[in-house]
């Protein structure tokens, strides 16, 4: 059971928009920044969004992040087949004094 | 270019000991923490622990406290994850990641080290 809650899977057609939710609590998302990671099959995770809504250099602006209270969302617009991957949210947890991850969401581009 | 290069895949028997490594380059090793993450086959990411290489202060997940040891040698920009007695349930991919201040989260990740424990 992960501390942060994500839907196990989402699917959408190419060129459409999809959102992935991430729900936490006051000790993590409510008081700290949220980060999102993309993990392509057989690869290491890659930072996609940091500090709630910032894009690292080189990441497509089709990806965007937002946060409100103890929940956060990742949006992907203009879906492409290469976006098929697992997506994870993460945040520092003040009670745990460590990082908490969501359980991951598998994105399927239909 | 920031890089974290991990040691190669390992195959071990239950009860054996193991140490895997993560070498950082392209940045000031002591200015960032190193976080270790486990990914069991077909499962999600689990935080194991984080070390500050500047003073070796370490924080562990309760799920891993007492079963693994995280250490670092700043003179060679390398962090380690070690087990004194492996179990079959330790079979997993292990990632190290560079971690800024607590709120920043892991940014750059190593390529992963696959550990297989089987009799």
mmCIF file with all atom_site columns, C-alpha atoms in Angstrom:
data_model
loop_
_atom_site.group_PDB
_atom_site.id
_atom_site.type_symbol
_atom_site.label_atom_id
_atom_site.label_alt_id
_atom_site.label_comp_id
_atom_site.label_asym_id
_atom_site.label_entity_id
_atom_site.label_seq_id
_atom_site.pdbx_PDB_ins_code
_atom_site.Cartn_x
_atom_site.Cartn_y
_atom_site.Cartn_z
_atom_site.occupancy
_atom_site.B_iso_or_equiv
_atom_site.pdbx_formal_charge
_atom_site.auth_seq_id
_atom_site.auth_comp_id
_atom_site.auth_asym_id
_atom_site.auth_atom_id
_atom_site.pdbx_PDB_model_num
ATOM 1   C CA . UNK A 1 1   ? 0.000  0.000   0.000   1.00 0.00 ? 1   UNK A CA 1
ATOM 2   C CA . UNK A 1 2   ? 1.672  3.211   -1.179  1.00 0.00 ? 2   UNK A CA 1
ATOM 3   C CA . UNK A 1 3   ? 1.476  6.416   0.860   1.00 0.00 ? 3   UNK A CA 1
ATOM 4   C CA . UNK A 1 4   ? 0.494  8.416   -2.243  1.00 0.00 ? 4   UNK A CA 1
ATOM 5   C CA . UNK A 1 5   ? -2.529 7.166   -4.177  1.00 0.00 ? 5   UNK A CA 1
ATOM 6   C CA . UNK A 1 6   ? -2.559 6.997   -7.975  1.00 0.00 ? 6   UNK A CA 1
ATOM 7   C CA . UNK A 1 7   ? -4.936 5.195   -10.356 1.00 0.00 ? 7   UNK A CA 1
ATOM 8   C CA . UNK A 1 8   ? -3.335 1.917   -11.490 1.00 0.00 ? 8   UNK A CA 1
ATOM 9   C CA . UNK A 1 9   ? -3.984 2.633   -15.144 1.00 0.00 ? 9   UNK A CA 1
ATOM 10  C CA . UNK A 1 10  ? -5.291 5.211   -17.589 1.00 0.00 ? 10  UNK A CA 1
ATOM 11  C CA . UNK A 1 11  ? -5.802 5.045   -21.330 1.00 0.00 ? 11  UNK A CA 1
ATOM 12  C CA . UNK A 1 12  ? -6.577 7.522   -24.067 1.00 0.00 ? 12  UNK A CA 1
ATOM 13  C CA . UNK A 1 13  ? -6.372 7.850   -27.814 1.00 0.00 ? 13  UNK A CA 1
ATOM 14  C CA . UNK A 1 14  ? -3.471 9.488   -29.671 1.00 0.00 ? 14  UNK A CA 1
ATOM 15  C CA . UNK A 1 15  ? -3.504 13.307  -29.831 1.00 0.00 ? 15  UNK A CA 1
ATOM 16  C CA . UNK A 1 16  ? -5.884 13.475  -26.859 1.00 0.00 ? 16  UNK A CA 1
ATOM 17  C CA . UNK A 1 17  ? -5.203 14.702  -23.308 1.00 0.00 ? 17  UNK A CA 1
ATOM 18  C CA . UNK A 1 18  ? -4.995 12.602  -20.171 1.00 0.00 ? 18  UNK A CA 1
ATOM 19  C CA . UNK A 1 19  ? -4.553 13.437  -16.505 1.00 0.00 ? 19  UNK A CA 1
ATOM 20  C CA . UNK A 1 20  ? -3.113 11.302  -13.727 1.00 0.00 ? 20  UNK A CA 1
ATOM 21  C CA . UNK A 1 21  ? -4.012 12.098  -10.142 1.00 0.00 ? 21  UNK A CA 1
ATOM 22  C CA . UNK A 1 22  ? -1.924 11.715  -7.003  1.00 0.00 ? 22  UNK A CA 1
ATOM 23  C CA . UNK A 1 23  ? -3.484 11.992  -3.558  1.00 0.00 ? 23  UNK A CA 1
ATOM 24  C CA . UNK A 1 24  ? -1.580 12.364  -0.310  1.00 0.00 ? 24  UNK A CA 1
ATOM 25  C CA . UNK A 1 25  ? -1.814 14.033  3.073   1.00 0.00 ? 25  UNK A CA 1
ATOM 26  C CA . UNK A 1 26  ? -0.701 17.095  5.016   1.00 0.00 ? 26  UNK A CA 1
ATOM 27  C CA . UNK A 1 27  ? 2.640  15.490  5.908   1.00 0.00 ? 27  UNK A CA 1
ATOM 28  C CA . UNK A 1 28  ? 3.657  15.034  2.288   1.00 0.00 ? 28  UNK A CA 1
ATOM 29  C CA . UNK A 1 29  ? 1.875  16.752  -0.626  1.00 0.00 ? 29  UNK A CA 1
ATOM 30  C CA . UNK A 1 30  ? 0.162  19.234  1.656   1.00 0.00 ? 30  UNK A CA 1
ATOM 31  C CA . UNK A 1 31  ? 3.477  20.579  2.946   1.00 0.00 ? 31  UNK A CA 1
ATOM 32  C CA . UNK A 1 32  ? 6.060  19.665  0.304   1.00 0.00 ? 32  UNK A CA 1
ATOM 33  C CA . UNK A 1 33  ? 6.601  19.786  -3.426  1.00 0.00 ? 33  UNK A CA 1
ATOM 34  C CA . UNK A 1 34  ? 5.415  17.029  -5.743  1.00 0.00 ? 34  UNK A CA 1
ATOM 35  C CA . UNK A 1 35  ? 7.615  15.479  -8.408  1.00 0.00 ? 35  UNK A CA 1
ATOM 36  C CA . UNK A 1 36  ? 6.641  13.236  -11.300 1.00 0.00 ? 36  UNK A CA 1
ATOM 37  C CA . UNK A 1 37  ? 8.675  10.520  -12.979 1.00 0.00 ? 37  UNK A CA 1
ATOM 38  C CA . UNK A 1 38  ? 8.285  8.644   -16.231 1.00 0.00 ? 38  UNK A CA 1
ATOM 39  C CA . UNK A 1 39  ? 9.537  5.086   -16.416 1.00 0.00 ? 39  UNK A CA 1
ATOM 40  C CA . UNK A 1 40  ? 9.690  3.585   -19.881 1.00 0.00 ? 40  UNK A CA 1
ATOM 41  C CA . UNK A 1 41  ? 9.699  -0.235  -20.084 1.00 0.00 ? 41  UNK A CA 1
ATOM 42  C CA . UNK A 1 42  ? 13.026 -1.624  -18.912 1.00 0.00 ? 42  UNK A CA 1
ATOM 43  C CA . UNK A 1 43  ? 14.461 1.805   -18.132 1.00 0.00 ? 43  UNK A CA 1
ATOM 44  C CA . UNK A 1 44  ? 15.299 3.834   -15.055 1.00 0.00 ? 44  UNK A CA 1
ATOM 45  C CA . UNK A 1 45  ? 12.821 6.504   -13.925 1.00 0.00 ? 45  UNK A CA 1
ATOM 46  C CA . UNK A 1 46  ? 13.289 9.947   -15.429 1.00 0.00 ? 46  UNK A CA 1
ATOM 47  C CA . UNK A 1 47  ? 12.323 13.230  -13.792 1.00 0.00 ? 47  UNK A CA 1
ATOM 48  C CA . UNK A 1 48  ? 9.367  14.721  -15.658 1.00 0.00 ? 48  UNK A CA 1
ATOM 49  C CA . UNK A 1 49  ? 8.033  17.474  -13.394 1.00 0.00 ? 49  UNK A CA 1
ATOM 50  C CA . UNK A 1 50  ? 9.605  18.951  -10.275 1.00 0.00 ? 50  UNK A CA 1
ATOM 51  C CA . UNK A 1 51  ? 8.449  21.387  -7.621  1.00 0.00 ? 51  UNK A CA 1
ATOM 52  C CA . UNK A 1 52  ? 4.800  20.747  -8.556  1.00 0.00 ? 52  UNK A CA 1
ATOM 53  C CA . UNK A 1 53  ? 4.811  22.301  -12.030 1.00 0.00 ? 53  UNK A CA 1
ATOM 54  C CA . UNK A 1 54  ? 8.350  22.885  -13.326 1.00 0.00 ? 54  UNK A CA 1
ATOM 55  C CA . UNK A 1 55  ? 9.724  21.147  -16.407 1.00 0.00 ? 55  UNK A CA 1
ATOM 56  C CA . UNK A 1 56  ? 13.356 20.016  -16.447 1.00 0.00 ? 56  UNK A CA 1
ATOM 57  C CA . UNK A 1 57  ? 15.343 21.049  -19.470 1.00 0.00 ? 57  UNK A CA 1
ATOM 58  C CA . UNK A 1 58  ? 14.621 18.777  -22.411 1.00 0.00 ? 58  UNK A CA 1
ATOM 59  C CA . UNK A 1 59  ? 11.187 17.620  -21.265 1.00 0.00 ? 59  UNK A CA 1
ATOM 60  C CA . UNK A 1 60  ? 8.388  18.285  -23.727 1.00 0.00 ? 60  UNK A CA 1
ATOM 61  C CA . UNK A 1 61  ? 5.924  21.023  -22.827 1.00 0.00 ? 61  UNK A CA 1
ATOM 62  C CA . UNK A 1 62  ? 3.151  18.531  -23.569 1.00 0.00 ? 62  UNK A CA 1
ATOM 63  C CA . UNK A 1 63  ? 3.688  17.542  -19.925 1.00 0.00 ? 63  UNK A CA 1
ATOM 64  C CA . UNK A 1 64  ? 2.391  19.766  -17.124 1.00 0.00 ? 64  UNK A CA 1
ATOM 65  C CA . UNK A 1 65  ? 1.840  19.480  -13.397 1.00 0.00 ? 65  UNK A CA 1
ATOM 66  C CA . UNK A 1 66  ? -0.415 21.099  -10.836 1.00 0.00 ? 66  UNK A CA 1
ATOM 67  C CA . UNK A 1 67  ? -1.145 20.834  -7.130  1.00 0.00 ? 67  UNK A CA 1
ATOM 68  C CA . UNK A 1 68  ? -3.985 21.833  -4.852  1.00 0.00 ? 68  UNK A CA 1
ATOM 69  C CA . UNK A 1 69  ? -4.004 21.068  -1.150  1.00 0.00 ? 69  UNK A CA 1
ATOM 70  C CA . UNK A 1 70  ? -3.069 17.432  -0.642  1.00 0.00 ? 70  UNK A CA 1
ATOM 71  C CA . UNK A 1 71  ? -3.551 16.369  -4.270  1.00 0.00 ? 71  UNK A CA 1
ATOM 72  C CA . UNK A 1 72  ? -1.572 16.787  -7.456  1.00 0.00 ? 72  UNK A CA 1
ATOM 73  C CA . UNK A 1 73  ? -2.070 16.013  -11.121 1.00 0.00 ? 73  UNK A CA 1
ATOM 74  C CA . UNK A 1 74  ? 0.038  15.293  -14.157 1.00 0.00 ? 74  UNK A CA 1
ATOM 75  C CA . UNK A 1 75  ? -1.423 16.201  -17.540 1.00 0.00 ? 75  UNK A CA 1
ATOM 76  C CA . UNK A 1 76  ? -0.159 14.965  -20.871 1.00 0.00 ? 76  UNK A CA 1
ATOM 77  C CA . UNK A 1 77  ? -1.520 16.608  -23.999 1.00 0.00 ? 77  UNK A CA 1
ATOM 78  C CA . UNK A 1 78  ? -1.185 15.555  -27.620 1.00 0.00 ? 78  UNK A CA 1
ATOM 79  C CA . UNK A 1 79  ? -0.674 11.934  -26.615 1.00 0.00 ? 79  UNK A CA 1
ATOM 80  C CA . UNK A 1 80  ? 1.858  9.950   -28.618 1.00 0.00 ? 80  UNK A CA 1
ATOM 81  C CA . UNK A 1 81  ? 2.618  6.241   -28.647 1.00 0.00 ? 81  UNK A CA 1
ATOM 82  C CA . UNK A 1 82  ? 6.023  6.912   -27.069 1.00 0.00 ? 82  UNK A CA 1
ATOM 83  C CA . UNK A 1 83  ? 4.262  8.281   -23.987 1.00 0.00 ? 83  UNK A CA 1
ATOM 84  C CA . UNK A 1 84  ? 3.256  4.730   -23.055 1.00 0.00 ? 84  UNK A CA 1
ATOM 85  C CA . UNK A 1 85  ? 5.025  4.242   -19.740 1.00 0.00 ? 85  UNK A CA 1
ATOM 86  C CA . UNK A 1 86  ? 4.555  4.044   -15.997 1.00 0.00 ? 86  UNK A CA 1
ATOM 87  C CA . UNK A 1 87  ? 4.202  7.381   -14.214 1.00 0.00 ? 87  UNK A CA 1
ATOM 88  C CA . UNK A 1 88  ? 4.992  7.936   -10.545 1.00 0.00 ? 88  UNK A CA 1
ATOM 89  C CA . UNK A 1 89  ? 4.397  10.885  -8.221  1.00 0.00 ? 89  UNK A CA 1
ATOM 90  C CA . UNK A 1 90  ? 6.661  11.485  -5.227  1.00 0.00 ? 90  UNK A CA 1
ATOM 91  C CA . UNK A 1 91  ? 7.045  13.911  -2.344  1.00 0.00 ? 91  UNK A CA 1
ATOM 92  C CA . UNK A 1 92  ? 9.037  14.305  0.828   1.00 0.00 ? 92  UNK A CA 1
ATOM 93  C CA . UNK A 1 93  ? 7.107  13.149  3.896   1.00 0.00 ? 93  UNK A CA 1
ATOM 94  C CA . UNK A 1 94  ? 7.803  15.078  7.093   1.00 0.00 ? 94  UNK A CA 1
ATOM 95  C CA . UNK A 1 95  ? 6.505  12.296  9.368   1.00 0.00 ? 95  UNK A CA 1
ATOM 96  C CA . UNK A 1 96  ? 8.562  9.591   7.654   1.00 0.00 ? 96  UNK A CA 1
ATOM 97  C CA . UNK A 1 97  ? 11.549 11.900  7.105   1.00 0.00 ? 97  UNK A CA 1
ATOM 98  C CA . UNK A 1 98  ? 11.888 10.371  3.684   1.00 0.00 ? 98  UNK A CA 1
ATOM 99  C CA . UNK A 1 99  ? 10.481 10.131  0.177   1.00 0.00 ? 99  UNK A CA 1
ATOM 100 C CA . UNK A 1 100 ? 7.071  8.657   -0.497  1.00 0.00 ? 100 UNK A CA 1
ATOM 101 C CA . UNK A 1 101 ? 6.016  7.436   -3.921  1.00 0.00 ? 101 UNK A CA 1
ATOM 102 C CA . UNK A 1 102 ? 2.681  6.761   -5.510  1.00 0.00 ? 102 UNK A CA 1
ATOM 103 C CA . UNK A 1 103 ? 1.962  3.220   -6.621  1.00 0.00 ? 103 UNK A CA 1
ATOM 104 C CA . UNK A 1 104 ? 2.425  4.179   -10.254 1.00 0.00 ? 104 UNK A CA 1
ATOM 105 C CA . UNK A 1 105 ? 0.023  4.619   -13.170 1.00 0.00 ? 105 UNK A CA 1
ATOM 106 C CA . UNK A 1 106 ? 0.371  2.692   -16.398 1.00 0.00 ? 106 UNK A CA 1
ATOM 107 C CA . UNK A 1 107 ? -0.516 4.842   -19.395 1.00 0.00 ? 107 UNK A CA 1
ATOM 108 C CA . UNK A 1 108 ? -1.802 3.105   -22.495 1.00 0.00 ? 108 UNK A CA 1
ATOM 109 C CA . UNK A 1 109 ? -2.146 5.070   -25.724 1.00 0.00 ? 109 UNK A CA 1
ATOM 110 C CA . UNK A 1 110 ? -4.948 3.325   -27.591 1.00 0.00 ? 110 UNK A CA 1
ATOM 111 C CA . UNK B 2 1   ? 27.118 16.017  -17.483 1.00 0.00 ? 1   UNK B CA 1
ATOM 112 C CA . UNK B 2 2   ? 25.653 14.594  -14.286 1.00 0.00 ? 2   UNK B CA 1
ATOM 113 C CA . UNK B 2 3   ? 25.962 10.812  -14.172 1.00 0.00 ? 3   UNK B CA 1
ATOM 114 C CA . UNK B 2 4   ? 25.279 8.122   -11.620 1.00 0.00 ? 4   UNK B CA 1
ATOM 115 C CA . UNK B 2 5   ? 26.846 4.822   -12.640 1.00 0.00 ? 5   UNK B CA 1
ATOM 116 C CA . UNK B 2 6   ? 25.864 1.734   -10.709 1.00 0.00 ? 6   UNK B CA 1
ATOM 117 C CA . UNK B 2 7   ? 27.685 -1.568  -10.370 1.00 0.00 ? 7   UNK B CA 1
ATOM 118 C CA . UNK B 2 8   ? 26.633 -4.564  -12.428 1.00 0.00 ? 8   UNK B CA 1
ATOM 119 C CA . UNK B 2 9   ? 24.010 -7.229  -11.922 1.00 0.00 ? 9   UNK B CA 1
ATOM 120 C CA . UNK B 2 10  ? 24.508 -9.719  -9.107  1.00 0.00 ? 10  UNK B CA 1
ATOM 121 C CA . UNK B 2 11  ? 23.332 -13.293 -8.540  1.00 0.00 ? 11  UNK B CA 1
ATOM 122 C CA . UNK B 2 12  ? 23.580 -14.437 -4.946  1.00 0.00 ? 12  UNK B CA 1
ATOM 123 C CA . UNK B 2 13  ? 22.356 -17.223 -2.667  1.00 0.00 ? 13  UNK B CA 1
ATOM 124 C CA . UNK B 2 14  ? 20.173 -16.648 0.401   1.00 0.00 ? 14  UNK B CA 1
ATOM 125 C CA . UNK B 2 15  ? 22.265 -15.785 3.433   1.00 0.00 ? 15  UNK B CA 1
ATOM 126 C CA . UNK B 2 16  ? 25.125 -14.282 1.422   1.00 0.00 ? 16  UNK B CA 1
ATOM 127 C CA . UNK B 2 17  ? 26.285 -10.709 1.812   1.00 0.00 ? 17  UNK B CA 1
ATOM 128 C CA . UNK B 2 18  ? 26.392 -8.088  -0.928  1.00 0.00 ? 18  UNK B CA 1
ATOM 129 C CA . UNK B 2 19  ? 27.422 -4.492  -1.510  1.00 0.00 ? 19  UNK B CA 1
ATOM 130 C CA . UNK B 2 20  ? 26.407 -2.574  -4.616  1.00 0.00 ? 20  UNK B CA 1
ATOM 131 C CA . UNK B 2 21  ? 27.735 0.825   -5.580  1.00 0.00 ? 21  UNK B CA 1
ATOM 132 C CA . UNK B 2 22  ? 26.726 4.100   -7.194  1.00 0.00 ? 22  UNK B CA 1
ATOM 133 C CA . UNK B 2 23  ? 29.413 6.477   -8.471  1.00 0.00 ? 23  UNK B CA 1
ATOM 134 C CA . UNK B 2 24  ? 28.519 10.093  -9.087  1.00 0.00 ? 24  UNK B CA 1
ATOM 135 C CA . UNK B 2 25  ? 30.254 12.372  -11.552 1.00 0.00 ? 25  UNK B CA 1
ATOM 136 C CA . UNK B 2 26  ? 29.709 15.723  -13.223 1.00 0.00 ? 26  UNK B CA 1
ATOM 137 C CA . UNK B 2 27  ? 28.677 17.507  -10.025 1.00 0.00 ? 27  UNK B CA 1
ATOM 138 C CA . UNK B 2 28  ? 29.853 18.144  -6.467  1.00 0.00 ? 28  UNK B CA 1
ATOM 139 C CA . UNK B 2 29  ? 29.169 14.781  -4.812  1.00 0.00 ? 29  UNK B CA 1
ATOM 140 C CA . UNK B 2 30  ? 28.935 16.230  -1.316  1.00 0.00 ? 30  UNK B CA 1
ATOM 141 C CA . UNK B 2 31  ? 26.402 18.891  -2.310  1.00 0.00 ? 31  UNK B CA 1
ATOM 142 C CA . UNK B 2 32  ? 23.604 16.407  -2.958  1.00 0.00 ? 32  UNK B CA 1
ATOM 143 C CA . UNK B 2 33  ? 22.139 13.479  -1.095  1.00 0.00 ? 33  UNK B CA 1
ATOM 144 C CA . UNK B 2 34  ? 21.947 9.986   -2.569  1.00 0.00 ? 34  UNK B CA 1
ATOM 145 C CA . UNK B 2 35  ? 18.661 8.109   -2.313  1.00 0.00 ? 35  UNK B CA 1
ATOM 146 C CA . UNK B 2 36  ? 18.248 4.369   -2.865  1.00 0.00 ? 36  UNK B CA 1
ATOM 147 C CA . UNK B 2 37  ? 15.027 2.997   -4.354  1.00 0.00 ? 37  UNK B CA 1
ATOM 148 C CA . UNK B 2 38  ? 13.859 -0.600  -4.721  1.00 0.00 ? 38  UNK B CA 1
ATOM 149 C CA . UNK B 2 39  ? 11.677 -1.881  -7.534  1.00 0.00 ? 39  UNK B CA 1
ATOM 150 C CA . UNK B 2 40  ? 10.555 -5.472  -7.201  1.00 0.00 ? 40  UNK B CA 1
ATOM 151 C CA . UNK B 2 41  ? 9.617  -7.324  -10.396 1.00 0.00 ? 41  UNK B CA 1
ATOM 152 C CA . UNK B 2 42  ? 6.484  -5.808  -11.895 1.00 0.00 ? 42  UNK B CA 1
ATOM 153 C CA . UNK B 2 43  ? 6.002  -3.468  -8.942  1.00 0.00 ? 43  UNK B CA 1
ATOM 154 C CA . UNK B 2 44  ? 6.372  0.209   -8.078  1.00 0.00 ? 44  UNK B CA 1
ATOM 155 C CA . UNK B 2 45  ? 9.120  2.352   -6.603  1.00 0.00 ? 45  UNK B CA 1
ATOM 156 C CA . UNK B 2 46  ? 9.922  2.097   -2.891  1.00 0.00 ? 46  UNK B CA 1
ATOM 157 C CA . UNK B 2 47  ? 12.150 4.511   -0.986  1.00 0.00 ? 47  UNK B CA 1
ATOM 158 C CA . UNK B 2 48  ? 14.785 2.649   1.025   1.00 0.00 ? 48  UNK B CA 1
ATOM 159 C CA . UNK B 2 49  ? 16.871 5.415   2.487   1.00 0.00 ? 49  UNK B CA 1
ATOM 160 C CA . UNK B 2 50  ? 18.868 8.568   1.861   1.00 0.00 ? 50  UNK B CA 1
ATOM 161 C CA . UNK B 2 51  ? 22.404 9.541   2.769   1.00 0.00 ? 51  UNK B CA 1
ATOM 162 C CA . UNK B 2 52  ? 24.112 12.912  2.906   1.00 0.00 ? 52  UNK B CA 1
ATOM 163 C CA . UNK B 2 53  ? 27.633 12.131  1.601   1.00 0.00 ? 53  UNK B CA 1
ATOM 164 C CA . UNK B 2 54  ? 29.094 15.239  3.249   1.00 0.00 ? 54  UNK B CA 1
ATOM 165 C CA . UNK B 2 55  ? 28.644 13.818  6.758   1.00 0.00 ? 55  UNK B CA 1
ATOM 166 C CA . UNK B 2 56  ? 27.160 10.344  6.116   1.00 0.00 ? 56  UNK B CA 1
ATOM 167 C CA . UNK B 2 57  ? 23.955 11.216  7.948   1.00 0.00 ? 57  UNK B CA 1
ATOM 168 C CA . UNK B 2 58  ? 21.455 8.579   6.833   1.00 0.00 ? 58  UNK B CA 1
ATOM 169 C CA . UNK B 2 59  ? 17.714 8.181   7.116   1.00 0.00 ? 59  UNK B CA 1
ATOM 170 C CA . UNK B 2 60  ? 16.020 4.854   6.458   1.00 0.00 ? 60  UNK B CA 1
ATOM 171 C CA . UNK B 2 61  ? 12.532 3.737   5.595   1.00 0.00 ? 61  UNK B CA 1
ATOM 172 C CA . UNK B 2 62  ? 11.090 1.713   8.492   1.00 0.00 ? 62  UNK B CA 1
ATOM 173 C CA . UNK B 2 63  ? 10.517 -1.058  5.946   1.00 0.00 ? 63  UNK B CA 1
ATOM 174 C CA . UNK B 2 64  ? 14.263 -1.400  5.358   1.00 0.00 ? 64  UNK B CA 1
ATOM 175 C CA . UNK B 2 65  ? 15.809 -0.236  8.660   1.00 0.00 ? 65  UNK B CA 1
ATOM 176 C CA . UNK B 2 66  ? 17.971 -2.988  10.091  1.00 0.00 ? 66  UNK B CA 1
ATOM 177 C CA . UNK B 2 67  ? 18.046 -5.029  6.902   1.00 0.00 ? 67  UNK B CA 1
ATOM 178 C CA . UNK B 2 68  ? 20.270 -2.833  4.732   1.00 0.00 ? 68  UNK B CA 1
ATOM 179 C CA . UNK B 2 69  ? 23.088 -0.383  5.333   1.00 0.00 ? 69  UNK B CA 1
ATOM 180 C CA . UNK B 2 70  ? 23.644 2.741   3.264   1.00 0.00 ? 70  UNK B CA 1
ATOM 181 C CA . UNK B 2 71  ? 27.073 4.339   3.266   1.00 0.00 ? 71  UNK B CA 1
ATOM 182 C CA . UNK B 2 72  ? 29.205 6.688   1.197   1.00 0.00 ? 72  UNK B CA 1
ATOM 183 C CA . UNK B 2 73  ? 32.864 7.369   0.503   1.00 0.00 ? 73  UNK B CA 1
ATOM 184 C CA . UNK B 2 74  ? 33.108 11.005  -0.512  1.00 0.00 ? 74  UNK B CA 1
ATOM 185 C CA . UNK B 2 75  ? 36.772 10.652  -1.453  1.00 0.00 ? 75  UNK B CA 1
ATOM 186 C CA . UNK B 2 76  ? 35.730 8.550   -4.460  1.00 0.00 ? 76  UNK B CA 1
ATOM 187 C CA . UNK B 2 77  ? 32.226 10.019  -4.959  1.00 0.00 ? 77  UNK B CA 1
ATOM 188 C CA . UNK B 2 78  ? 30.583 6.659   -4.369  1.00 0.00 ? 78  UNK B CA 1
ATOM 189 C CA . UNK B 2 79  ? 27.576 5.546   -2.362  1.00 0.00 ? 79  UNK B CA 1
ATOM 190 C CA . UNK B 2 80  ? 26.845 1.983   -1.327  1.00 0.00 ? 80  UNK B CA 1
ATOM 191 C CA . UNK B 2 81  ? 23.923 -0.226  -0.436  1.00 0.00 ? 81  UNK B CA 1
ATOM 192 C CA . UNK B 2 82  ? 24.739 -3.400  1.408   1.00 0.00 ? 82  UNK B CA 1
ATOM 193 C CA . UNK B 2 83  ? 23.129 -6.486  2.881   1.00 0.00 ? 83  UNK B CA 1
ATOM 194 C CA . UNK B 2 84  ? 24.719 -8.826  5.448   1.00 0.00 ? 84  UNK B CA 1
ATOM 195 C CA . UNK B 2 85  ? 22.272 -11.683 4.815   1.00 0.00 ? 85  UNK B CA 1
ATOM 196 C CA . UNK B 2 86  ? 20.243 -11.710 1.629   1.00 0.00 ? 86  UNK B CA 1
ATOM 197 C CA . UNK B 2 87  ? 16.787 -13.219 1.302   1.00 0.00 ? 87  UNK B CA 1
ATOM 198 C CA . UNK B 2 88  ? 14.992 -14.394 -1.805  1.00 0.00 ? 88  UNK B CA 1
ATOM 199 C CA . UNK B 2 89  ? 12.597 -11.474 -1.309  1.00 0.00 ? 89  UNK B CA 1
ATOM 200 C CA . UNK B 2 90  ? 15.511 -9.060  -1.910  1.00 0.00 ? 90  UNK B CA 1
ATOM 201 C CA . UNK B 2 91  ? 15.364 -9.975  -5.596  1.00 0.00 ? 91  UNK B CA 1
ATOM 202 C CA . UNK B 2 92  ? 14.725 -6.638  -7.279  1.00 0.00 ? 92  UNK B CA 1
ATOM 203 C CA . UNK B 2 93  ? 16.131 -3.773  -9.294  1.00 0.00 ? 93  UNK B CA 1
ATOM 204 C CA . UNK B 2 94  ? 17.855 -1.190  -7.127  1.00 0.00 ? 94  UNK B CA 1
ATOM 205 C CA . UNK B 2 95  ? 18.290 2.406   -8.215  1.00 0.00 ? 95  UNK B CA 1
ATOM 206 C CA . UNK B 2 96  ? 20.353 5.199   -6.754  1.00 0.00 ? 96  UNK B CA 1
ATOM 207 C CA . UNK B 2 97  ? 19.325 8.768   -7.417  1.00 0.00 ? 97  UNK B CA 1
ATOM 208 C CA . UNK B 2 98  ? 20.755 12.191  -6.715  1.00 0.00 ? 98  UNK B CA 1
ATOM 209 C CA . UNK B 2 99  ? 18.640 14.122  -4.306  1.00 0.00 ? 99  UNK B CA 1
ATOM 210 C CA . UNK B 2 100 ? 18.834 17.839  -3.596  1.00 0.00 ? 100 UNK B CA 1
ATOM 211 C CA . UNK B 2 101 ? 17.318 19.304  -0.466  1.00 0.00 ? 101 UNK B CA 1
ATOM 212 C CA . UNK B 2 102 ? 14.482 17.268  1.053   1.00 0.00 ? 102 UNK B CA 1
ATOM 213 C CA . UNK B 2 103 ? 11.764 19.080  -0.852  1.00 0.00 ? 103 UNK B CA 1
ATOM 214 C CA . UNK B 2 104 ? 13.556 18.790  -4.169  1.00 0.00 ? 104 UNK B CA 1
ATOM 215 C CA . UNK B 2 105 ? 13.146 15.067  -4.691  1.00 0.00 ? 105 UNK B CA 1
ATOM 216 C CA . UNK B 2 106 ? 15.442 12.757  -6.659  1.00 0.00 ? 106 UNK B CA 1
ATOM 217 C CA . UNK B 2 107 ? 16.472 14.218  -10.010 1.00 0.00 ? 107 UNK B CA 1
ATOM 218 C CA . UNK B 2 108 ? 19.180 12.188  -11.779 1.00 0.00 ? 108 UNK B CA 1
ATOM 219 C CA . UNK B 2 109 ? 18.962 8.395   -11.538 1.00 0.00 ? 109 UNK B CA 1
ATOM 220 C CA . UNK B 2 110 ? 21.460 5.598   -12.003 1.00 0.00 ? 110 UNK B CA 1
ATOM 221 C CA . UNK B 2 111 ? 20.830 2.880   -14.546 1.00 0.00 ? 111 UNK B CA 1
ATOM 222 C CA . UNK B 2 112 ? 19.849 0.350   -11.882 1.00 0.00 ? 112 UNK B CA 1
ATOM 223 C CA . UNK B 2 113 ? 21.450 -2.796  -10.457 1.00 0.00 ? 113 UNK B CA 1
ATOM 224 C CA . UNK B 2 114 ? 19.536 -6.051  -10.730 1.00 0.00 ? 114 UNK B CA 1
ATOM 225 C CA . UNK B 2 115 ? 20.005 -8.276  -7.700  1.00 0.00 ? 115 UNK B CA 1
ATOM 226 C CA . UNK B 2 116 ? 18.818 -11.879 -7.954  1.00 0.00 ? 116 UNK B CA 1
ATOM 227 C CA . UNK B 2 117 ? 18.788 -14.029 -4.840  1.00 0.00 ? 117 UNK B CA 1
ATOM 228 C CA . UNK B 2 118 ? 18.142 -17.680 -5.499  1.00 0.00 ? 118 UNK B CA 1
ATOM 229 C CA . UNK B 2 119 ? 19.267 -20.999 -4.102  1.00 0.00 ? 119 UNK B CA 1
#
